[in-house]
Tab-separated table of C-alpha atoms and ligand atoms in Angstrom:
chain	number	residue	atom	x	y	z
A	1	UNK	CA	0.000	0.000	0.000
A	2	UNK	CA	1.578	3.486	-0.596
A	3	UNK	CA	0.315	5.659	1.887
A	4	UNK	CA	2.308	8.427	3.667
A	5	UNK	CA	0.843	9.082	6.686
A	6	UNK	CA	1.322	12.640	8.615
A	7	UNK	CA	-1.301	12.599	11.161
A	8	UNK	CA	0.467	10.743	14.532
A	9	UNK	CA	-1.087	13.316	16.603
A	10	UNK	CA	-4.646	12.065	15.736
A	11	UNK	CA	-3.923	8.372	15.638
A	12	UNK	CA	-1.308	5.629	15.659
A	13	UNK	CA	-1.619	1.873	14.381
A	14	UNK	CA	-1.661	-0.583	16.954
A	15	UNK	CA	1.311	-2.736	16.639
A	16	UNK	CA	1.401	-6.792	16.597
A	17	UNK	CA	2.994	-6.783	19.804
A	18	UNK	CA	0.654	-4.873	21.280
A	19	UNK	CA	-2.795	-6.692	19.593
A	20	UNK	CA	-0.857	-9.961	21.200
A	21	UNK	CA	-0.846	-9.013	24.137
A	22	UNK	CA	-4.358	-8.013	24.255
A	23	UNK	CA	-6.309	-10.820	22.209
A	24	UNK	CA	-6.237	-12.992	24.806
A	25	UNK	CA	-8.228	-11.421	27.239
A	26	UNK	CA	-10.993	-10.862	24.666
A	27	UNK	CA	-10.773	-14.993	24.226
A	28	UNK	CA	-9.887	-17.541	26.899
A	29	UNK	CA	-9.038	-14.794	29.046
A	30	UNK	CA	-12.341	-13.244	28.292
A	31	UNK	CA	-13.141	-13.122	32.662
A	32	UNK	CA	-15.192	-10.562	34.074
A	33	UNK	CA	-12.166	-9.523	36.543
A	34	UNK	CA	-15.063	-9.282	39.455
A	35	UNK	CA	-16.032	-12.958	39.210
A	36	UNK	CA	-15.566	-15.134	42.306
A	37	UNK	CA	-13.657	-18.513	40.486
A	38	UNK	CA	-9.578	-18.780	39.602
A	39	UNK	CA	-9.838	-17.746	36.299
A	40	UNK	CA	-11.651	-14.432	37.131
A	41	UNK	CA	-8.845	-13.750	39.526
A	42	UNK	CA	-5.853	-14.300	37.375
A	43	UNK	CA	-7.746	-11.862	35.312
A	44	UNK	CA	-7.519	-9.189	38.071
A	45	UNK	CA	-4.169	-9.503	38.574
A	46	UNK	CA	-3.368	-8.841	34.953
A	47	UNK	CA	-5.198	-5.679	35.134
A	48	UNK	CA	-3.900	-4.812	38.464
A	49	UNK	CA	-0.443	-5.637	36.917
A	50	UNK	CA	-0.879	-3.915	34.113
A	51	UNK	CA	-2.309	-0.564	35.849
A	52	UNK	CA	0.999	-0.828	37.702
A	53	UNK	CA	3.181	-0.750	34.916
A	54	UNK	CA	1.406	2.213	33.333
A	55	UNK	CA	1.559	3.976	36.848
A	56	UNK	CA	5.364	3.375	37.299
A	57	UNK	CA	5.626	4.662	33.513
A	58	UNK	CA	4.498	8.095	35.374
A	59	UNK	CA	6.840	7.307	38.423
A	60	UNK	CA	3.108	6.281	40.240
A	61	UNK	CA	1.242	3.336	41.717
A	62	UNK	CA	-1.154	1.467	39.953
A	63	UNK	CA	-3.635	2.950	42.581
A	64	UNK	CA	-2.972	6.175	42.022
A	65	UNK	CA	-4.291	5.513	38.347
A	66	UNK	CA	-8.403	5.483	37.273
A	67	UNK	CA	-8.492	3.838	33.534
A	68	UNK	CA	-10.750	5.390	31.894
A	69	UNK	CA	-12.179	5.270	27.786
A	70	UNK	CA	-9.859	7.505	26.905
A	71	UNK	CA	-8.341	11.392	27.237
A	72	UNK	CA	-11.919	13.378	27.513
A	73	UNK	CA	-12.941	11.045	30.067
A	74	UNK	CA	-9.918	11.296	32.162
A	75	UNK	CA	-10.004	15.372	31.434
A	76	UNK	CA	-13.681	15.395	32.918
A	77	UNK	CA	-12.762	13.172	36.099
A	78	UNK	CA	-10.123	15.784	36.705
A	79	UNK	CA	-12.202	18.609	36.758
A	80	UNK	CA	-14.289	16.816	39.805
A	81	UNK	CA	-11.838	17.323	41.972
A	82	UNK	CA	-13.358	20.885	41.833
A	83	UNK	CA	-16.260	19.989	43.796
A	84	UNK	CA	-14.510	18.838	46.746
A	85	UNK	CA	-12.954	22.336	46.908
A	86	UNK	CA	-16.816	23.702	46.164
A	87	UNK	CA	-17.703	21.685	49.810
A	88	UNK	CA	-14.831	22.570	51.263
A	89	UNK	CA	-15.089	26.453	51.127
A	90	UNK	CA	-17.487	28.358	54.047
A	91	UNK	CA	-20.387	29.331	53.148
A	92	UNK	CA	-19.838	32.985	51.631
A	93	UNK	CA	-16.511	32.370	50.320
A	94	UNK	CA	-15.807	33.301	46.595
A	95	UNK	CA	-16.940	30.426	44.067
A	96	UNK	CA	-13.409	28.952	43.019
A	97	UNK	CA	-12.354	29.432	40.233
A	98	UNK	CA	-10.181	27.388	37.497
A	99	UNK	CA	-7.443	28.914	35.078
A	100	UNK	CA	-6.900	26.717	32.031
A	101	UNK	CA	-4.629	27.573	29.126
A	102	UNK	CA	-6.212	29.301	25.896
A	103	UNK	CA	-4.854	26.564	23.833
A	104	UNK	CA	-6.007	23.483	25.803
A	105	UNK	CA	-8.161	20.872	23.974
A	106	UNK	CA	-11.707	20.926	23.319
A	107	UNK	CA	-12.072	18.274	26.449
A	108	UNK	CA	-10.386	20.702	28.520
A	109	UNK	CA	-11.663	23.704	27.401
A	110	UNK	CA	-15.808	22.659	27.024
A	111	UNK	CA	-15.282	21.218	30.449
A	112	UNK	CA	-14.290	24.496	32.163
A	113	UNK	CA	-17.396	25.972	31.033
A	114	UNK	CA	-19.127	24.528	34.051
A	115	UNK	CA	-17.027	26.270	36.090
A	116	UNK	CA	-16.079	29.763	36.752
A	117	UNK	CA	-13.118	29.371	34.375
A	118	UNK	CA	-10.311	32.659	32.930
A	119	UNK	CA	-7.723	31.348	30.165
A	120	UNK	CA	-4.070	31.737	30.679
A	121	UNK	CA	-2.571	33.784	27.686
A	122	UNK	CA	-0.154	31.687	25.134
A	123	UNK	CA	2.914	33.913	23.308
A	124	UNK	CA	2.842	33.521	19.851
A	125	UNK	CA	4.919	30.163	19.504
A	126	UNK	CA	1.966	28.660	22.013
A	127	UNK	CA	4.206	29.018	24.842
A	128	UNK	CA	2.086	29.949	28.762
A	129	UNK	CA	2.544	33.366	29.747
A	130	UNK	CA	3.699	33.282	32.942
A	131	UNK	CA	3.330	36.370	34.114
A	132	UNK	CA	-0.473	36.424	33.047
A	133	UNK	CA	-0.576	33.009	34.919
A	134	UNK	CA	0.663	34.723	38.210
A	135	UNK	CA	-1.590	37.803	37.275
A	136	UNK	CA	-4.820	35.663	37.536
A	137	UNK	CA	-3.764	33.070	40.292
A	138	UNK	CA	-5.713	34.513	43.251
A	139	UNK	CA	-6.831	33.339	46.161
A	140	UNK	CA	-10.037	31.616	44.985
A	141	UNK	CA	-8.397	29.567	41.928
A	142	UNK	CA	-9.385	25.786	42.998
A	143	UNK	CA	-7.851	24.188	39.769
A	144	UNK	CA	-5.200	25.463	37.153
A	145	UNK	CA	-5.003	22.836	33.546
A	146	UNK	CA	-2.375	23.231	31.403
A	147	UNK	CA	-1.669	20.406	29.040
A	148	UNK	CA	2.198	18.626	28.400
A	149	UNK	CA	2.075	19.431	24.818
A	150	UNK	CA	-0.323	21.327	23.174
A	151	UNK	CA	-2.282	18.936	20.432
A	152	UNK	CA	-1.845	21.387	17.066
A	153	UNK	CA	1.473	22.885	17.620
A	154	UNK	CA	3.894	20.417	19.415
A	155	UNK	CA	4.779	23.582	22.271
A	156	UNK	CA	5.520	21.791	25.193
A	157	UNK	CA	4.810	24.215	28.403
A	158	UNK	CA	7.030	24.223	31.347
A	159	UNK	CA	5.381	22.133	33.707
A	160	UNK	CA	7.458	22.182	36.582
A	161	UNK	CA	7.780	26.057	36.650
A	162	UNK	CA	4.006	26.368	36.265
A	163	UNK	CA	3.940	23.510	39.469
A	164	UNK	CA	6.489	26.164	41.723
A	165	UNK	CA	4.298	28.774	41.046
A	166	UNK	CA	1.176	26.889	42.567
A	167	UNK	CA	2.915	25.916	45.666
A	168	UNK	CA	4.804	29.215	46.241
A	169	UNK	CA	0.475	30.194	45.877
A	170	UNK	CA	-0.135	27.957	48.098
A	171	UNK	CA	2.269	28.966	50.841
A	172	UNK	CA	1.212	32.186	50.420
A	173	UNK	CA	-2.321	30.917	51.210
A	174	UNK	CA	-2.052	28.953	54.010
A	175	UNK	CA	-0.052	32.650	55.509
A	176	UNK	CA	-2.921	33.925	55.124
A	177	UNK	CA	-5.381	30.676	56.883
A	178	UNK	CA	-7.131	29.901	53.679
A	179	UNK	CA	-6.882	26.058	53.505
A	180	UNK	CA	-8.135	25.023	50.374
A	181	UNK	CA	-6.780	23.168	47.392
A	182	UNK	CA	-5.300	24.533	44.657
A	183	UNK	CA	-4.250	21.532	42.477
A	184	UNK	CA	-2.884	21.693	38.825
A	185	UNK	CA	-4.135	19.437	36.060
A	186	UNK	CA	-2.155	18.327	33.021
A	187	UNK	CA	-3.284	16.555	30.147
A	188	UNK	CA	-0.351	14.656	28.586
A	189	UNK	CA	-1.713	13.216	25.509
A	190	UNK	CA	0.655	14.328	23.605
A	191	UNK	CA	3.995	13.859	24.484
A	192	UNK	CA	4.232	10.837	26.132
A	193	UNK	CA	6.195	8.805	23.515
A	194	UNK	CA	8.866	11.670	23.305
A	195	UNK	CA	9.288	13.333	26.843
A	196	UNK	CA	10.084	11.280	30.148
A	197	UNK	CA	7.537	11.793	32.557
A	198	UNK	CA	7.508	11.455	36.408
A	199	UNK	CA	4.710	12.802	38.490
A	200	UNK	CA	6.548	14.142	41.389
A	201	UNK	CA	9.509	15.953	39.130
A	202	UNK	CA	6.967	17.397	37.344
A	203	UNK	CA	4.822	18.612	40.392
A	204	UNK	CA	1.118	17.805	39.155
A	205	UNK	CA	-1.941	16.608	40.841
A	206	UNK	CA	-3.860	15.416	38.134
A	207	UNK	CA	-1.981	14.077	34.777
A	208	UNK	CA	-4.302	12.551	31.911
A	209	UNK	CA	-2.890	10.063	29.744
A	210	UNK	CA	-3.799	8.851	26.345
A	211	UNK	CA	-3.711	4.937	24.754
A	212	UNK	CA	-4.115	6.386	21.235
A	213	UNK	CA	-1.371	8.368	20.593
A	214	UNK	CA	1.096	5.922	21.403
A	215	UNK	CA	0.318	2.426	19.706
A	216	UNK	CA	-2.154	1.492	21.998
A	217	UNK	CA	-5.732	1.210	21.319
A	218	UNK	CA	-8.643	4.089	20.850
A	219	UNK	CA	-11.060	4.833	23.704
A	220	UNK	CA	-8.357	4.314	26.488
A	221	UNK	CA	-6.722	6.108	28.699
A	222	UNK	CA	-5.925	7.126	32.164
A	223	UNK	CA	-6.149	9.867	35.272
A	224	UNK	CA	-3.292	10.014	37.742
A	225	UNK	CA	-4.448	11.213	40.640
A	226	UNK	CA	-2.050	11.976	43.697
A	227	UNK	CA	-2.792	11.222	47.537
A	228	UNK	CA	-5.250	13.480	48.748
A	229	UNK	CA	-7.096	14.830	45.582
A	230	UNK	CA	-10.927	13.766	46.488
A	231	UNK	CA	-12.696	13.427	42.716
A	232	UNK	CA	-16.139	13.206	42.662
A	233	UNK	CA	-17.648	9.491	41.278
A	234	UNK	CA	-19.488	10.032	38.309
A	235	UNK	CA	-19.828	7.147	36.781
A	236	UNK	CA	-22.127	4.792	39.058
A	237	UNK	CA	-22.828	1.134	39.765
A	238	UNK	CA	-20.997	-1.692	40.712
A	239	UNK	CA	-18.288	0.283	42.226
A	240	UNK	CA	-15.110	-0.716	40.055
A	241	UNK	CA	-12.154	2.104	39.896
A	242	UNK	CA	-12.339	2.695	43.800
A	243	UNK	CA	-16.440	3.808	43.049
A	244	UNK	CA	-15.470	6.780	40.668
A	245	UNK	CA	-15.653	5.202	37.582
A	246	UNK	CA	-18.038	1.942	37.482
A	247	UNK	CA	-18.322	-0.744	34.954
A	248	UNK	CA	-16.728	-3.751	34.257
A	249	UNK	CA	-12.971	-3.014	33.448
A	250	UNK	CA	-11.196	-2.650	30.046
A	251	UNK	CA	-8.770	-5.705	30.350
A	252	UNK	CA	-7.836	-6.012	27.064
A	253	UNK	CA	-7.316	-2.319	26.943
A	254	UNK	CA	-5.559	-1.505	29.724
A	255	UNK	CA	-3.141	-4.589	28.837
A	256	UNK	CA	-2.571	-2.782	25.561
A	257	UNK	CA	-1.702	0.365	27.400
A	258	UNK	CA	0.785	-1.180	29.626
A	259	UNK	CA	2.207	-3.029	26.844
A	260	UNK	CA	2.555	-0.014	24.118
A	261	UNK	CA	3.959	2.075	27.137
A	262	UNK	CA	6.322	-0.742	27.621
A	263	UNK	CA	7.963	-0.539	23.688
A	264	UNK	CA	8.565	3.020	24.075
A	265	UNK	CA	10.086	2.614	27.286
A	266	UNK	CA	13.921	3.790	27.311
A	267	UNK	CA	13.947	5.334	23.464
A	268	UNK	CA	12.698	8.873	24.193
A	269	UNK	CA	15.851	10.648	23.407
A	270	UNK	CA	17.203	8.312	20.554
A	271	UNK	CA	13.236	8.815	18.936
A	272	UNK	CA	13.427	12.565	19.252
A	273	UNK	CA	16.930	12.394	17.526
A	274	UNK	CA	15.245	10.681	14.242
A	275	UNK	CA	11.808	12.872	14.132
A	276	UNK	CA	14.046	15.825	14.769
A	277	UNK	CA	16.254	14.851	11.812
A	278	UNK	CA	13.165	13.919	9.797
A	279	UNK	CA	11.435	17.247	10.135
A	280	UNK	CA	14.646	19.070	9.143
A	281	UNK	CA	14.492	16.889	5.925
A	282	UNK	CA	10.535	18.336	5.446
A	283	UNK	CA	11.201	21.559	6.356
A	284	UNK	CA	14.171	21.977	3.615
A	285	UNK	CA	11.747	20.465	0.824
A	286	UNK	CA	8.900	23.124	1.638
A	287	UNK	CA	11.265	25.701	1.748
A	288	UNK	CA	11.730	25.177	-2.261
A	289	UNK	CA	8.222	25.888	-2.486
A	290	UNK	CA	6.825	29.067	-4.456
A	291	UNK	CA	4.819	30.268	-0.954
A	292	UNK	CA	7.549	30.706	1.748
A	293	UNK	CA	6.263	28.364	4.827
A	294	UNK	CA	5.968	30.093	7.858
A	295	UNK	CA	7.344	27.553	10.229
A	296	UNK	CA	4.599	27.401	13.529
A	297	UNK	CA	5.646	26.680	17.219
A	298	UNK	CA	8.198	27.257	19.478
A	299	UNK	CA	11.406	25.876	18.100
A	300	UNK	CA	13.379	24.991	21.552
A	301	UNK	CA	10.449	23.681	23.374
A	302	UNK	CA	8.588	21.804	20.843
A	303	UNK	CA	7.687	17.575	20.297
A	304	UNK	CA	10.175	16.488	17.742
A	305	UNK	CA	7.877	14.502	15.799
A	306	UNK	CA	6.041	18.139	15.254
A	307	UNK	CA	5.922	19.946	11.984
A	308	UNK	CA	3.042	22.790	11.993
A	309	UNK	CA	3.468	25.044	9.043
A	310	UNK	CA	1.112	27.351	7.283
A	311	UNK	CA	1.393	28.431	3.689
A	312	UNK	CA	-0.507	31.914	3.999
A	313	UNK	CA	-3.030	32.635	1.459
A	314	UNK	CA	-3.321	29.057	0.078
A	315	UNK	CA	-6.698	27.152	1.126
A	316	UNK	CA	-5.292	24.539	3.341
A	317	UNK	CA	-8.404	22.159	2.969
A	318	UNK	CA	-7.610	22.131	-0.741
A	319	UNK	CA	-4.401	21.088	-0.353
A	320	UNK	CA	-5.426	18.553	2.340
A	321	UNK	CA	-8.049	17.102	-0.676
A	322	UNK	CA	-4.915	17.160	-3.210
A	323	UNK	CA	-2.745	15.427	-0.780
A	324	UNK	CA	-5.157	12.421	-0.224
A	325	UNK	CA	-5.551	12.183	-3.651
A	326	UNK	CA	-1.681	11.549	-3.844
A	327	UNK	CA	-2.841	9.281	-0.423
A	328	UNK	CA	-0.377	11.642	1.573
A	329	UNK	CA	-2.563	12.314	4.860
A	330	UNK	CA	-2.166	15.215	7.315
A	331	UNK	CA	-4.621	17.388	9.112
A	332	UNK	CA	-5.412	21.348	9.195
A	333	UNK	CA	-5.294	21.889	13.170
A	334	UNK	CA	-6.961	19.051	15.703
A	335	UNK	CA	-8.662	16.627	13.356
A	336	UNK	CA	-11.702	17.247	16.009
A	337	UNK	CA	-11.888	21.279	15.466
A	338	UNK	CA	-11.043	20.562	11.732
A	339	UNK	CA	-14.087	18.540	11.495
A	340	UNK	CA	-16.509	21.504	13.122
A	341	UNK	CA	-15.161	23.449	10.194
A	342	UNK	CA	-14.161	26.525	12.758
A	343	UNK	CA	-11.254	28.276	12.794
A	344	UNK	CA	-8.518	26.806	15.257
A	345	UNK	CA	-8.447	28.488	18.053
A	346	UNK	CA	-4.970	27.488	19.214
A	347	UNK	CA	-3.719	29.659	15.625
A	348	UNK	CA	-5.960	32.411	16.502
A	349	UNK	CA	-4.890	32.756	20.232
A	350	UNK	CA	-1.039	32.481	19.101
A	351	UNK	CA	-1.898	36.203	16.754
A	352	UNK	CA	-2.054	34.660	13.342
A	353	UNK	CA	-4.178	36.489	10.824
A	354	UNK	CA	-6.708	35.005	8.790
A	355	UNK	CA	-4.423	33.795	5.796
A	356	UNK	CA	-2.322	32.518	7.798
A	357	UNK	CA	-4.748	30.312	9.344
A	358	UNK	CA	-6.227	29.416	5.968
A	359	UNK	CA	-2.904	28.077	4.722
A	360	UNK	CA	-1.927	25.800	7.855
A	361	UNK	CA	-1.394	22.514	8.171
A	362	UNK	CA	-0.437	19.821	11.004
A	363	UNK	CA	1.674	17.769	10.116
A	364	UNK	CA	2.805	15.115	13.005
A	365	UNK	CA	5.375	12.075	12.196
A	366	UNK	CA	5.688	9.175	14.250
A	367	UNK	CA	6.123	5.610	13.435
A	368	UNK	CA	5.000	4.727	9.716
A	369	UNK	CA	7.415	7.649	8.899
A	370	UNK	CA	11.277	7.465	7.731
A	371	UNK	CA	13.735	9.213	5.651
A	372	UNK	CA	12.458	7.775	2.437
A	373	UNK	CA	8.850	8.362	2.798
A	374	UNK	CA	9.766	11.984	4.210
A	375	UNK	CA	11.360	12.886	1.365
A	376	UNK	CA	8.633	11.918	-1.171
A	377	UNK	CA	6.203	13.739	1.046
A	378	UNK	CA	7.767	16.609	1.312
A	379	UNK	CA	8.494	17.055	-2.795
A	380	UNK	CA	4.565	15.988	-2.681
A	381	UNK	CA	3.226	18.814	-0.459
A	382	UNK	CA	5.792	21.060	-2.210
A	383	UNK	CA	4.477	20.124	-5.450
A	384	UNK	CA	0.903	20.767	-4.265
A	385	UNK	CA	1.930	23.590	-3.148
A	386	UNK	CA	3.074	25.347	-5.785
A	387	UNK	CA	-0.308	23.985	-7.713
A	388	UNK	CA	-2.242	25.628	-5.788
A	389	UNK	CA	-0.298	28.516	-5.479
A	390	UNK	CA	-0.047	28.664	-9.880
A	391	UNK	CA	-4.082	28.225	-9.620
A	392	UNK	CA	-4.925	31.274	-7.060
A	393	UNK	CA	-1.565	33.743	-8.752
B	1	PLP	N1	-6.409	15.922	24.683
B	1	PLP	C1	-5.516	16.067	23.690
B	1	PLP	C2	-4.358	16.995	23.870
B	1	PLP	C3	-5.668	15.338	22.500
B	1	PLP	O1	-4.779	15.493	21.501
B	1	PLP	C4	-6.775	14.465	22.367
B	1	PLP	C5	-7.005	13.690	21.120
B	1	PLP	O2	-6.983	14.171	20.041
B	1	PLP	C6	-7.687	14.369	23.436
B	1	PLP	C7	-7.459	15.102	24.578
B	1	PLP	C8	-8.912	13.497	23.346
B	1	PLP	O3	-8.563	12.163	23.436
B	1	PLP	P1	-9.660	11.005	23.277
B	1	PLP	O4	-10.221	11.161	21.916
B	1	PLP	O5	-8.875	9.758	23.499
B	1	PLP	O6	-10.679	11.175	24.336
């Protein structure tokens, strides 16, 4: 099959290793893990193994961990923890609020619309702006959410700065004898194949993980959540997940997780070495082009596998209908805000005008990518390119 396929951001094939390791559990293995005979039980301890190795991916337990059906879900369950903070306050306190980065992910950002909720300004290579975060960090702010990696540019936010911030906030709360949390939220679904995580390092409360964008399966994923943080169950019935999240557990998924997690495990830097050698290759070909890419992001703190480019004044949903044609596949911004047909709203909050935003694509490498395929998709986009550009002149 010749296919060139740019879109690791939105989804990566499952490999054989991976399927494997799952099947089984949706054949003899098929146990409901909750089940009273041996079987059942051996079941359970796969799952509880497996939750453990995608914790101590994280540098976490496997209790610390909720599996959930993916990234929105876990982004959701985060946001609960907002309640407890709700009962916590005195009557006539302020209603907390939560800060959450302009950029964030439609599961991040339609969440905080239940809440009381101010975005955190980006610079314009997607980067936080600190300043405004401190700015806007009063004493009320229950929950702050800023993601890893943001989804359309690659910008990868400074985590554990963000995390000293909150607990030099926090000190400066309890001075004053107002006790209640202020936790910080990160959802890591991108990111995880290229940057080596660890809870504590990092500083965070709540981290979200995704299945999807690493060679494990769609419609998993997971919520770290540390000692202390009280979420609030929303799923009910028979109590699985420690009563937040009920229903019978996703063996075979969770088993897929642990075992995708486990074939990254140890390559980060050696990865980011080839995608950053791969986009160079890309980045060279468009630069032959007749429209003069304007290179998105934040070059020093960006995933490596991350190529966002616009081509301004060229219809980018053209080009991504003469690229499929030529079965090369990439995405205009989040293949979810794509589809609503709207303008992204991670390339309008980082200042770029309209034709700018018009001309962009996202294009994200990852493993059905090397140097040969590169190189034929970059004299194929060029080529398109310049098509389009010779049609609109
Ligand atoms: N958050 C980010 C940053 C994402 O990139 C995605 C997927 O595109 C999601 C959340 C949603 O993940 P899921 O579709 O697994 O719920």
């Amino acid at each position: 099959m010749f296919m060139i396929y740019l879109d690791h951001a939105a989804a990566t094939p499952v490999s054989e290793k991976v399927l494997s390791a799952m099947i089984p559990f949706m054949t003899e293995s098929f146990f409901n893990p909750s089940s009273p005979y041996l079987p059942a039980t051996k079941v359970r301890a796969k799952y509880e193994t497996a939750k453990n190795q995608i914790a101590n991916f994280i540098g976490a337990k496997g209790n610390d961990l909720v599996i959930t059906s993916g990234a929105t879900e876990a982004n959701f369950l985060a946001f609960t923890s907002v309640n407890d903070v709700i009962r916590a306050r005195v009557e006539n306190a302020p209603k907390p609020r939560i800060l959450v980065l302009e950029t964030e992910h439609a599961s991040v950002l339609e969440n905080a619309k239940n809440y009381d909720f101010e975005v955190i300004r980006v610079d314009k290579t997607g980067l936080i702006d600190l300043n405004d975060l401190k700015q806007k960090l009063t004493d009320d702010v229950a929950l702050v959410s800023v993601s890893l990696a943001n989804n359309e540019l690659g910008t990868i936010q400074p985590l554990a700065e963000i995390a000293e911030i909150l607990r030099g906030k926090r000190f400066e709360r309890l001075k004053k004898g107002i006790t209640a949390p202020l936790l910080l939220h990160s959802d890591a679904s991108q990111g995880l194949a290229l940057i080596d995580l660890n809870v504590a390092r990092l500083g965070v409360d709540l981290l979200t993980l995704n299945a999807a964008k690493i060679g494990g399966p769609k419609g998993v994923g997971a919520l770290y959540v540390a000692h202390g943080v009280r979420l609030k169950p929303y799923i009910n019935g028979g109590g699985q997940e420690r009563g937040l999240r009920s229903g019978t557990e996703n063996v075979a998924g969770a088993i897929g997780f642990a075992k995708a997690l486990e074939l990254l495990n140890g390559h980060q830097s050696a990865k980011r070495k080839k995608y950053l050698h791969l986009v160079e290759i890309l980045k060279q070909e468009l630069k032959s082009a007749k429209v003069e890419p304007l290179f998105l992001g934040n070059k020093k703190h960006q995933l490596a596998n991350f190529c966002p480019v616009s081509f301004p004044g060229l219809d980018a949903e053209r080009l991504i209908f003469a690229l499929e044609d030529r079965e090369v596949y990439l995405s205009t911004g989040a293949a979810c805000s794509a589809s609503k047909g709207e303008p992204s709203h991670v390339l309008r909050a980082i200042g770029l005008t309209d034709d700018e935003i018009k001309g962009s694509l996202r294009i994200s490498l990852g493993i059905l990518n090397d140097e040969e395929n590169i190189r034929e998709a970059g004299k194929i986009i060029r080529e398109e390119v310049d098509r389009e550009y010779e049609r609109t002149k």
